[in-house]
Amino acid sequence: METMRDRFAPVLSRMLDEDPRVAVVLAEIGKDGFREAMARHPDRVINVGIREQLLVGAAAGLALTGLRPVVHTFASFLVERPFEQVKLDLGHQDAGAVLVSAAASFDWPAGGYTHMSPGDVALIDTLDGWTVHVPGHPDEAESLLCRAVGAHDDKVYVRLSVQSNQRARVVDGRRFVTVREGRSGVVVAVGPLLDTVLAATEGLDVTVLYATTVRPFDTAGLRRATEAAGTDVVLVEPYLAGTSTAAAAEALSDVPHRVLGLGVGRRELRRYGTVEEHVAAHGLDAHSLRERIASFVGSAARVAAGV
Amino acid sequence: MTITADFGRTYGYDDLPGLMGLMTGDEKHGPAATSTLDVLWVLYDRVLRVTPERRDDPARDRFLLSKGHGPMAYYAVLAAKGFVPVDWLPGFGSYDSPLGHHPDRVLVPGAEIASGSLGHGLPIAVGSALGLRAQGMDDPAVWVLIGDAELDEGSNHEAIAFAGPAGLERLHTVVVDNSSASHARPGGIAARFEAAGWSAVTVDGRDHEALYAAFTAPHPGRPHVVVARVEPKTA
């Protein structure tokens, strides 16, 4: 099956042809997809070698001369390794860029923890002014990539994963989408976890919101959903559990509420294997999610739904 | 040569100590500040093609102060050249002052980058040179000033190793060497750059004519480094 990342090089190659502001900056990883684009635009497809601090610093320099840099490598090497460059060379310099990661939390479990980055969104979340897109389907990834590159000089993080929902939704790069409506709680499903969340909440009387843009957090969307469904909120995120708990709590700060943050656990598993095995180990399969969501929203949700 | 600034008052090299004297509160960085004074003056007075009027001109030369600690000499030169008002200098480091103990490009007219954390300027300069080249602007020069101890930061070595093979001819680095690195670079600083394909010159960092000659030396097809040696920090 085609992955989100399969779209990255073709989409950006097209944008390089169409927009003279666009530049792609790579550190070896992902360069094969840009072979033709590099031949056509040798000055705007830049491979700095295995140098991730330079990768982000050079992107900032490109931005300061007026270009729109798009920076790509695995999340571990894009966000975690050069984090101070992300903080200072982009944030503090007031320079924009689009950071596009791959490998996500555990896209390559056989590769081990060195290639896992469940904390990337939480790290970006310590910084000001970033937009964070977490698409759940290759079509959504394409749409959000285009939005990200077109977003003037904004700082945007796009998180691509091999995990995906069966079908794409219409996403606007800002708001949560209401997928199901209920009266006994709100479940926010982020990106590739939507299908699993829908399966997990089948027969439960809960509202399901679908989030592919998590920063800025759609405060108004969450509040609106709680008006009918109450203020029991479950966040199901494909990265570190609890990453958006503070944002949800802030959205509901003036009303009594409860928030449960589900996602990837902090504990290092020290396991290889498959994506499915890691999903299960972190309790993110439909069966585990159902148990945790149902026990949190309580009997009201099940009684109301007649289950 | 001097230029006119602040109601017709002109400032020259001899005025810089007085301008620096207006800034107090960061004395611990005094040696770092004075080590760069002559390099900064010769660059801004004779080499860089940038003026307060041209500070947003896409075709201007860029000067990136990477060694952001001890920026008193930098602020003094910017004031002497009319980028910032002289009457900003006494407020140095205060809450309402745009002039901090590390510079912020958003606050300081003419400052191309914010700096303070070491090892960021040269990678950003590499990107600036790439960005200008990608837009067909082959004339503007990009200059970055780093310290010899700052050169320890690995990010600089990523940039040095890339810029030579990439042939970034418009990229220039000045390393102000006041022997402040705890572990001196084996073979010397210039050798590190030369091994990566840079043009390199080492000069007396207090000799204005020697600095000017080194700054303007031709270096076709290669980035250029000037190692400006000054008295040791501890001297």
Coordinates of C-alpha atoms in Angstrom, one line a residue:
Chain A
M1 CA 0.0 0.0 0.0
E2 CA 1.2 3.5 -0.8
T3 CA 2.4 5.4 2.2
M4 CA 2.3 9.1 3.1
R5 CA 6.0 9.3 2.6
D6 CA 5.6 7.9 -1.0
R7 CA 3.8 11.2 -1.8
F8 CA 6.5 13.4 -0.3
A9 CA 9.0 13.5 -3.1
P10 CA 6.5 13.6 -6.0
V11 CA 4.5 16.4 -4.4
L12 CA 7.6 18.5 -3.5
S13 CA 9.1 17.9 -6.9
R14 CA 6.1 19.4 -8.5
M15 CA 6.2 22.3 -6.1
L16 CA 9.9 22.9 -7.0
D17 CA 8.9 23.2 -10.6
E18 CA 6.0 25.6 -9.9
D19 CA 7.3 27.8 -7.1
P20 CA 10.8 29.3 -7.3
R21 CA 10.7 29.9 -3.5
V22 CA 10.6 26.3 -2.6
A23 CA 13.8 24.5 -1.6
V24 CA 14.2 21.0 -0.3
V25 CA 16.9 20.2 2.2
L26 CA 17.9 16.6 2.9
A27 CA 20.5 14.8 5.0
E28 CA 21.0 11.7 2.7
I29 CA 17.7 10.2 3.8
G30 CA 15.1 10.4 1.1
K31 CA 17.4 11.7 -1.6
D32 CA 16.5 8.9 -4.1
G33 CA 13.0 10.3 -4.6
F34 CA 14.5 13.7 -5.6
R35 CA 17.0 12.4 -8.2
E36 CA 15.1 14.1 -11.1
A37 CA 14.2 17.2 -9.2
M38 CA 17.8 17.6 -8.2
A39 CA 18.9 17.5 -11.8
R40 CA 16.3 20.1 -12.7
H41 CA 16.9 22.3 -9.7
P42 CA 20.4 21.7 -8.4
D43 CA 20.5 24.8 -6.3
R44 CA 17.1 24.2 -4.6
V45 CA 17.4 20.5 -3.8
I46 CA 20.2 20.4 -1.3
N47 CA 21.7 17.3 0.3
V48 CA 24.0 18.3 3.2
G49 CA 25.1 14.7 3.9
I50 CA 24.7 13.1 7.2
R51 CA 24.7 16.4 9.1
E52 CA 21.5 17.1 10.9
Q53 CA 22.5 20.2 12.8
L54 CA 23.6 21.7 9.5
L55 CA 20.4 20.5 7.9
V56 CA 18.2 22.7 10.2
G57 CA 20.7 25.6 10.4
A58 CA 21.1 25.7 6.6
A59 CA 17.3 25.7 6.2
A60 CA 17.2 28.8 8.5
G61 CA 19.8 30.5 6.3
L62 CA 17.8 29.7 3.2
A63 CA 14.7 31.1 4.8
L64 CA 16.5 34.3 5.8
T65 CA 17.3 34.9 2.1
G66 CA 13.6 34.6 1.2
L67 CA 13.2 30.9 0.2
R68 CA 10.7 28.4 1.7
P69 CA 12.8 25.5 2.9
V70 CA 11.2 22.0 3.3
V71 CA 13.4 19.8 5.5
H72 CA 13.1 16.1 5.6
T73 CA 14.5 13.2 7.5
F74 CA 13.4 10.7 10.2
A75 CA 11.8 12.3 13.2
S76 CA 14.6 11.3 15.5
F77 CA 17.1 13.1 13.4
L78 CA 14.9 16.1 12.4
V79 CA 13.4 17.1 15.8
E80 CA 15.3 15.4 18.5
R81 CA 19.0 15.4 17.4
P82 CA 19.1 19.1 16.3
F83 CA 16.4 20.4 18.7
E84 CA 18.3 23.5 19.6
Q85 CA 18.6 24.4 16.0
V86 CA 14.9 24.0 15.6
K87 CA 14.4 26.2 18.7
L88 CA 17.0 28.9 17.8
D89 CA 17.7 28.8 14.1
L90 CA 14.1 28.8 13.2
G91 CA 12.2 30.0 16.3
H92 CA 14.5 32.6 17.8
Q93 CA 15.7 33.8 14.3
D94 CA 12.0 34.3 13.4
A95 CA 12.6 32.2 10.3
G96 CA 10.1 29.8 8.9
A97 CA 10.4 26.2 7.5
V98 CA 8.4 23.1 6.9
L99 CA 9.8 20.1 8.8
V100 CA 8.6 16.8 7.3
S101 CA 9.4 13.7 9.3
A102 CA 9.1 10.0 8.6
A103 CA 9.4 6.9 10.8
A104 CA 7.0 8.3 13.4
S105 CA 6.7 6.6 16.8
F106 CA 7.4 3.0 15.6
D107 CA 7.1 2.7 11.8
W108 CA 10.1 0.4 11.7
P109 CA 10.0 -1.6 14.9
A110 CA 12.7 -4.0 13.6
G111 CA 15.0 -0.9 13.5
G112 CA 14.7 -0.4 17.2
Y113 CA 14.5 2.6 19.5
T114 CA 17.1 4.6 17.6
H115 CA 14.6 5.1 14.8
M116 CA 11.6 5.7 17.0
S117 CA 10.4 9.2 18.0
P118 CA 7.2 9.1 20.1
G119 CA 8.2 12.4 21.8
D120 CA 8.6 14.6 18.7
V121 CA 5.2 16.4 18.9
A122 CA 5.7 16.9 22.7
L123 CA 9.1 18.5 22.0
I124 CA 7.8 20.8 19.3
D125 CA 5.0 21.7 21.7
T126 CA 7.6 23.3 24.0
L127 CA 8.1 25.9 21.3
D128 CA 6.0 28.8 20.3
G129 CA 4.2 29.3 17.0
W130 CA 4.4 25.9 15.4
T131 CA 1.7 24.3 13.3
V132 CA 1.7 20.6 13.6
H133 CA 0.0 18.4 11.0
V134 CA -0.5 14.6 11.7
P135 CA -2.2 13.3 8.6
G136 CA -4.0 9.9 8.7
H137 CA -3.9 9.0 5.0
P138 CA -1.6 9.6 2.0
D139 CA -4.2 11.9 0.4
E140 CA -4.4 14.0 3.6
A141 CA -0.6 14.0 3.7
E142 CA -0.5 15.5 0.2
S143 CA -3.1 18.1 1.0
L144 CA -1.5 19.1 4.3
L145 CA 2.0 19.2 2.7
C146 CA 0.7 21.7 0.1
R147 CA -0.9 23.8 2.8
A148 CA 2.3 23.7 4.9
V149 CA 4.5 24.8 2.0
G150 CA 2.0 27.5 1.0
A151 CA 1.8 28.9 4.6
H152 CA 3.9 31.9 3.9
D153 CA 6.9 31.8 6.3
D154 CA 5.1 29.8 9.1
K155 CA 6.9 27.2 11.1
V156 CA 5.1 23.9 10.3
Y157 CA 5.8 20.3 11.3
V158 CA 4.3 17.5 9.2
R159 CA 4.4 14.1 10.7
L160 CA 4.3 11.3 8.1
S161 CA 3.7 7.7 9.1
V162 CA 3.3 4.3 7.5
Q163 CA 0.2 3.8 9.7
S164 CA -2.9 4.9 7.9
N165 CA -6.7 4.9 7.9
Q166 CA -8.5 3.1 5.1
R167 CA -9.9 6.2 3.5
A168 CA -9.1 9.9 3.5
R169 CA -11.2 12.6 5.0
V170 CA -11.5 16.2 3.9
V171 CA -9.2 18.1 6.2
D172 CA -8.7 21.9 6.2
G173 CA -5.4 22.2 8.1
R174 CA -7.1 23.8 11.1
R175 CA -10.2 22.3 12.5
F176 CA -11.2 18.9 14.0
V177 CA -13.7 17.0 11.9
T178 CA -16.8 15.5 13.7
V179 CA -17.0 11.9 12.6
R180 CA -19.6 10.6 15.0
E181 CA -21.9 12.3 17.5
G182 CA -22.9 11.0 20.9
R183 CA -23.9 12.3 24.3
S184 CA -21.6 10.7 26.8
G185 CA -18.1 11.9 26.1
V186 CA -15.8 13.2 23.4
V187 CA -13.0 11.1 21.9
V188 CA -10.4 12.9 19.9
A189 CA -8.7 10.5 17.4
V190 CA -5.4 11.9 16.0
G191 CA -4.2 11.0 12.5
P192 CA -3.7 7.3 11.7
L193 CA -5.6 6.2 14.8
L194 CA -9.1 7.2 13.5
D195 CA -10.1 3.8 12.1
T196 CA -9.0 2.0 15.3
V197 CA -10.9 4.6 17.5
L198 CA -14.0 4.2 15.4
A199 CA -13.8 0.4 15.9
A200 CA -13.1 0.8 19.6
T201 CA -16.1 3.1 20.2
E202 CA -18.6 1.2 18.1
G203 CA -21.8 1.1 20.1
L204 CA -20.6 3.6 22.6
D205 CA -22.6 6.9 22.9
V206 CA -19.6 9.2 22.3
T207 CA -18.7 11.9 19.9
V208 CA -15.6 11.1 17.9
L209 CA -13.6 14.1 16.6
Y210 CA -10.9 13.5 14.0
A211 CA -7.8 15.7 14.4
T212 CA -5.1 16.0 11.7
T213 CA -3.9 19.4 12.8
V214 CA -3.1 19.3 16.5
R215 CA -1.3 22.7 16.8
P216 CA -2.8 25.1 17.1
F217 CA -5.3 22.9 19.0
D218 CA -8.9 23.3 17.9
T219 CA -10.1 24.7 21.2
A220 CA -13.4 25.9 19.7
G221 CA -14.1 22.5 18.1
L222 CA -13.5 20.6 21.3
R223 CA -15.7 23.0 23.3
R224 CA -18.5 22.8 20.8
A225 CA -18.4 19.0 20.9
T226 CA -18.6 19.0 24.7
E227 CA -21.8 21.1 24.7
A228 CA -23.8 18.0 23.6
A229 CA -21.5 15.2 24.7
G230 CA -20.3 16.5 28.1
T231 CA -16.9 17.2 29.3
D232 CA -15.4 13.7 29.6
V233 CA -12.6 13.9 27.0
V234 CA -10.4 11.1 25.7
L235 CA -7.4 12.0 23.5
V236 CA -6.0 9.1 21.4
E237 CA -2.7 10.2 19.9
P238 CA -0.2 8.2 17.8
Y239 CA 2.7 9.7 19.8
L240 CA 3.5 10.1 23.5
A241 CA 0.4 9.7 25.6
G242 CA -0.8 12.9 27.1
T243 CA 0.9 15.2 24.6
S244 CA -2.3 17.2 24.1
T245 CA -3.7 16.8 27.6
A246 CA -2.6 20.4 28.5
A247 CA -4.2 21.8 25.4
A248 CA -7.5 20.1 26.1
A249 CA -7.4 21.1 29.7
E250 CA -6.8 24.7 28.7
A251 CA -9.7 24.5 26.3
L252 CA -12.0 23.5 29.1
S253 CA -10.4 25.4 31.9
D254 CA -13.6 27.2 32.9
V255 CA -15.8 24.1 33.2
P256 CA -15.5 21.0 35.3
H257 CA -14.0 18.3 33.0
R258 CA -12.0 15.1 33.0
V259 CA -9.3 14.3 30.4
L260 CA -7.7 10.9 29.6
G261 CA -4.6 10.9 27.4
L262 CA -3.9 7.7 25.5
G263 CA -1.0 7.2 23.2
V264 CA 2.5 5.7 23.1
G265 CA 3.9 4.8 26.5
R266 CA 7.0 6.5 27.8
R267 CA 8.6 3.2 28.8
E268 CA 11.1 1.9 26.3
L269 CA 9.9 -1.6 25.2
R270 CA 13.3 -2.9 23.9
R271 CA 11.4 -5.0 21.4
Y272 CA 11.7 -5.3 17.7
G273 CA 8.9 -7.0 15.7
T274 CA 6.0 -5.4 13.8
V275 CA 4.0 -2.2 13.9
E276 CA 1.0 -4.3 15.0
E277 CA 2.9 -5.7 17.9
H278 CA 3.9 -2.3 19.0
V279 CA 0.4 -0.9 18.6
A280 CA -0.8 -3.7 20.9
A281 CA 2.0 -3.3 23.4
H282 CA 1.1 0.4 23.9
G283 CA -2.6 -0.5 24.2
L284 CA -3.5 1.2 21.0
D285 CA -5.4 -1.7 19.4
A286 CA -9.2 -1.4 19.1
H287 CA -9.8 -3.9 21.9
S288 CA -7.5 -2.2 24.5
L289 CA -8.8 1.2 23.5
R290 CA -12.4 0.1 23.9
E291 CA -11.7 -1.1 27.5
R292 CA -9.9 2.1 28.5
I293 CA -12.3 4.5 26.8
A294 CA -15.5 2.6 28.1
S295 CA -14.2 2.5 31.6
F296 CA -13.4 6.2 31.5
V297 CA -16.6 7.5 30.1
G298 CA -18.4 5.1 32.4
S299 CA -21.7 3.1 32.3
A300 CA -23.7 6.1 31.1
A301 CA -22.2 5.8 27.6
R302 CA -22.9 2.1 27.4
V303 CA -26.4 2.3 28.9
A304 CA -27.4 5.2 26.7
A305 CA -26.2 3.3 23.6
G306 CA -28.0 0.1 24.8
V307 CA -24.8 -2.0 25.0
Chain B
M1 CA 37.3 56.5 6.4
T2 CA 34.4 57.5 8.6
I3 CA 30.7 57.9 7.9
T4 CA 28.1 60.4 9.1
A5 CA 25.7 59.3 11.8
D6 CA 23.6 60.7 14.6
F7 CA 22.9 64.3 13.6
G8 CA 25.9 64.7 11.5
R9 CA 28.4 63.4 14.1
T10 CA 31.0 61.2 12.5
Y11 CA 32.6 58.3 14.2
G12 CA 35.9 56.7 13.5
Y13 CA 38.0 53.8 14.9
D14 CA 39.3 56.0 17.7
D15 CA 35.8 56.6 18.9
L16 CA 35.0 52.9 19.4
P17 CA 36.5 52.6 23.0
G18 CA 34.3 55.5 24.0
L19 CA 31.3 53.9 22.5
M20 CA 32.0 50.6 24.2
G21 CA 32.5 52.5 27.4
L22 CA 28.8 53.5 27.3
M23 CA 27.9 49.8 27.8
T24 CA 28.3 48.4 31.3
G25 CA 27.2 45.2 33.0
D26 CA 28.9 42.5 30.9
E27 CA 32.5 43.0 32.0
K28 CA 33.1 39.2 32.2
H29 CA 32.8 39.1 28.5
G30 CA 35.3 42.1 28.0
P31 CA 38.1 40.0 26.5
A32 CA 35.6 38.4 24.1
A33 CA 34.3 41.8 23.1
T34 CA 37.6 43.5 22.5
S35 CA 39.1 40.5 20.6
T36 CA 36.7 41.2 17.7
L37 CA 37.0 45.0 17.6
D38 CA 39.5 45.4 14.8
V39 CA 38.0 42.6 12.7
L40 CA 34.6 44.2 13.0
W41 CA 35.9 47.7 12.2
V42 CA 37.8 46.7 9.1
L43 CA 34.9 44.7 7.8
Y44 CA 32.2 47.3 8.3
D45 CA 34.5 50.2 7.4
R46 CA 36.1 48.8 4.2
V47 CA 34.7 45.5 3.1
L48 CA 31.0 44.9 3.7
R49 CA 28.7 46.4 1.2
V50 CA 25.9 47.2 3.6
T51 CA 24.6 50.4 5.1
P52 CA 21.7 51.3 7.3
E53 CA 19.8 52.3 4.2
R54 CA 20.5 49.0 2.5
R55 CA 19.8 46.7 5.4
D56 CA 16.8 45.1 3.7
D57 CA 18.3 45.1 0.2
P58 CA 18.3 41.5 -1.0
A59 CA 21.7 42.1 -2.7
R60 CA 23.5 43.4 0.4
D61 CA 26.4 41.6 1.9
R62 CA 25.5 39.7 5.0
F63 CA 27.5 39.7 8.2
L64 CA 26.5 37.1 10.8
L65 CA 27.9 37.5 14.2
S66 CA 28.0 34.0 15.5
K67 CA 30.2 34.7 18.5
G68 CA 27.3 36.5 20.2
H69 CA 28.7 36.8 23.7
G70 CA 30.5 40.0 24.4
P71 CA 28.7 42.0 21.7
M72 CA 29.9 45.4 22.9
A73 CA 32.4 45.8 20.0
Y74 CA 29.6 44.8 17.6
Y75 CA 27.1 47.3 19.0
A76 CA 29.8 50.0 19.0
V77 CA 30.6 49.4 15.4
L78 CA 26.9 49.3 14.5
A79 CA 26.4 52.6 16.3
A80 CA 29.4 54.2 14.7
K81 CA 28.1 53.2 11.3
G82 CA 24.6 54.5 12.0
F83 CA 22.7 51.2 12.2
V84 CA 21.7 51.8 15.8
P85 CA 21.5 55.1 17.7
V86 CA 24.4 55.9 20.0
D87 CA 21.9 56.7 22.7
W88 CA 20.8 53.0 22.8
L89 CA 24.2 52.0 24.1
P90 CA 23.9 53.1 27.8
G91 CA 20.8 50.9 28.2
F92 CA 22.8 47.8 27.3
G93 CA 21.2 44.7 28.9
S94 CA 18.3 46.5 30.5
Y95 CA 14.7 45.4 30.2
D96 CA 13.7 48.1 27.7
S97 CA 16.9 48.0 25.7
P98 CA 17.0 46.3 22.3
L99 CA 20.7 45.6 23.0
G100 CA 21.2 42.4 25.1
H101 CA 24.3 40.6 26.3
H102 CA 23.5 38.4 23.3
P103 CA 22.1 40.1 20.2
D104 CA 18.6 39.5 18.8
R105 CA 18.1 40.1 15.1
V106 CA 14.5 41.0 15.6
L107 CA 15.5 43.8 17.9
V108 CA 18.8 45.2 16.5
P109 CA 18.7 47.0 13.1
G110 CA 21.4 45.5 10.9
A111 CA 21.9 42.3 12.9
E112 CA 21.4 39.4 10.5
I113 CA 21.1 36.7 13.1
A114 CA 20.4 36.4 16.8
S115 CA 23.3 34.6 18.5
G116 CA 24.6 33.6 21.9
S117 CA 24.4 29.8 21.7
L118 CA 27.7 28.8 20.1
G119 CA 27.9 27.0 16.8
H120 CA 24.8 28.3 15.0
G121 CA 26.1 31.1 12.8
L122 CA 28.2 29.1 10.3
P123 CA 25.5 26.6 9.4
I124 CA 23.0 29.5 9.0
A125 CA 25.7 31.3 6.8
V126 CA 26.0 28.2 4.7
G127 CA 22.2 28.2 4.2
S128 CA 22.3 32.0 3.4
A129 CA 25.0 31.4 0.7
L130 CA 23.0 28.5 -0.7
G131 CA 19.8 30.6 -0.7
L132 CA 21.5 33.6 -2.5
R133 CA 23.0 31.2 -5.1
A134 CA 19.7 29.5 -5.7
Q135 CA 18.2 32.9 -6.5
G136 CA 20.9 33.8 -8.9
M137 CA 22.4 36.4 -6.6
D138 CA 26.1 35.6 -7.1
D139 CA 27.5 38.9 -6.0
P140 CA 26.5 39.3 -2.3
A141 CA 29.1 38.0 0.1
V142 CA 28.2 36.2 3.3
W143 CA 30.5 36.7 6.2
V144 CA 30.3 34.9 9.6
L145 CA 32.4 35.6 12.7
I146 CA 33.2 32.8 15.1
G147 CA 35.6 32.4 18.0
D148 CA 38.4 29.8 18.2
A149 CA 36.7 28.1 21.1
E150 CA 33.4 28.3 19.4
L151 CA 35.0 26.3 16.6
D152 CA 34.9 23.3 19.0
E153 CA 31.1 23.0 18.4
G154 CA 30.4 20.0 16.1
S155 CA 27.8 22.0 14.1
N156 CA 30.7 24.1 12.7
H157 CA 32.5 21.0 11.5
E158 CA 29.4 19.9 9.7
A159 CA 29.3 23.3 8.0
I160 CA 33.0 23.4 7.2
A161 CA 33.0 19.9 5.8
F162 CA 30.0 20.7 3.5
A163 CA 30.9 24.2 2.3
G164 CA 34.2 23.3 0.8
P165 CA 33.0 20.5 -1.5
A166 CA 29.8 22.5 -2.2
G167 CA 32.1 25.3 -3.6
L168 CA 30.4 28.1 -1.7
E169 CA 32.6 30.8 -3.1
R170 CA 30.6 33.6 -1.5
L171 CA 30.9 32.2 2.0
H172 CA 33.5 33.8 4.2
T173 CA 34.4 33.0 7.8
V174 CA 36.5 35.0 10.2
V175 CA 37.8 33.0 13.2
V176 CA 39.0 35.4 15.9
D177 CA 41.6 33.4 17.7
N178 CA 42.4 34.5 21.2
S179 CA 43.6 31.1 22.2
S180 CA 40.5 30.5 24.4
A181 CA 39.9 26.9 23.3
S182 CA 40.8 24.5 26.1
H183 CA 42.1 21.9 23.6
A184 CA 43.9 23.6 20.8
R185 CA 43.2 22.2 17.3
P186 CA 46.0 19.9 16.2
G187 CA 47.7 21.4 13.2
G188 CA 46.1 24.8 13.7
I189 CA 42.8 26.3 12.8
A190 CA 43.5 27.1 9.1
A191 CA 44.5 23.5 8.5
R192 CA 41.1 22.3 9.5
F193 CA 39.5 24.5 6.9
E194 CA 42.1 23.8 4.2
A195 CA 41.6 20.1 4.6
A196 CA 37.9 20.6 3.7
G197 CA 38.8 22.6 0.6
W198 CA 38.6 26.1 1.9
S199 CA 41.0 29.0 1.0
A200 CA 42.6 30.0 4.3
V201 CA 44.8 32.9 5.5
T202 CA 46.1 33.5 9.0
V203 CA 46.9 37.1 10.0
D204 CA 47.5 39.5 12.9
G205 CA 44.0 40.3 14.1
R206 CA 45.1 43.8 15.2
D207 CA 46.7 44.8 11.9
H208 CA 44.1 46.6 9.8
E209 CA 46.1 46.4 6.5
A210 CA 46.8 42.7 7.0
L211 CA 43.1 42.1 7.8
Y212 CA 42.0 44.0 4.8
A213 CA 44.3 42.1 2.5
A214 CA 43.2 38.8 3.9
F215 CA 39.5 39.8 3.7
T216 CA 39.8 40.8 0.0
A217 CA 42.1 38.0 -1.1
P218 CA 40.7 36.2 -4.2
H219 CA 39.5 32.6 -3.6
P220 CA 37.8 31.4 -6.8
G221 CA 35.5 28.4 -6.4
R222 CA 36.2 28.0 -2.7
P223 CA 34.9 29.4 0.6
H224 CA 37.4 31.6 2.4
V225 CA 38.5 31.7 6.0
V226 CA 40.5 34.4 7.7
V227 CA 42.0 33.3 11.0
A228 CA 42.6 36.6 12.9
R229 CA 45.0 36.0 15.8
V230 CA 44.9 38.3 18.7
E231 CA 46.4 38.3 22.2
P232 CA 45.4 35.4 24.4
K233 CA 42.2 35.8 26.4
T234 CA 44.2 35.2 29.6
A235 CA 46.9 37.7 28.7

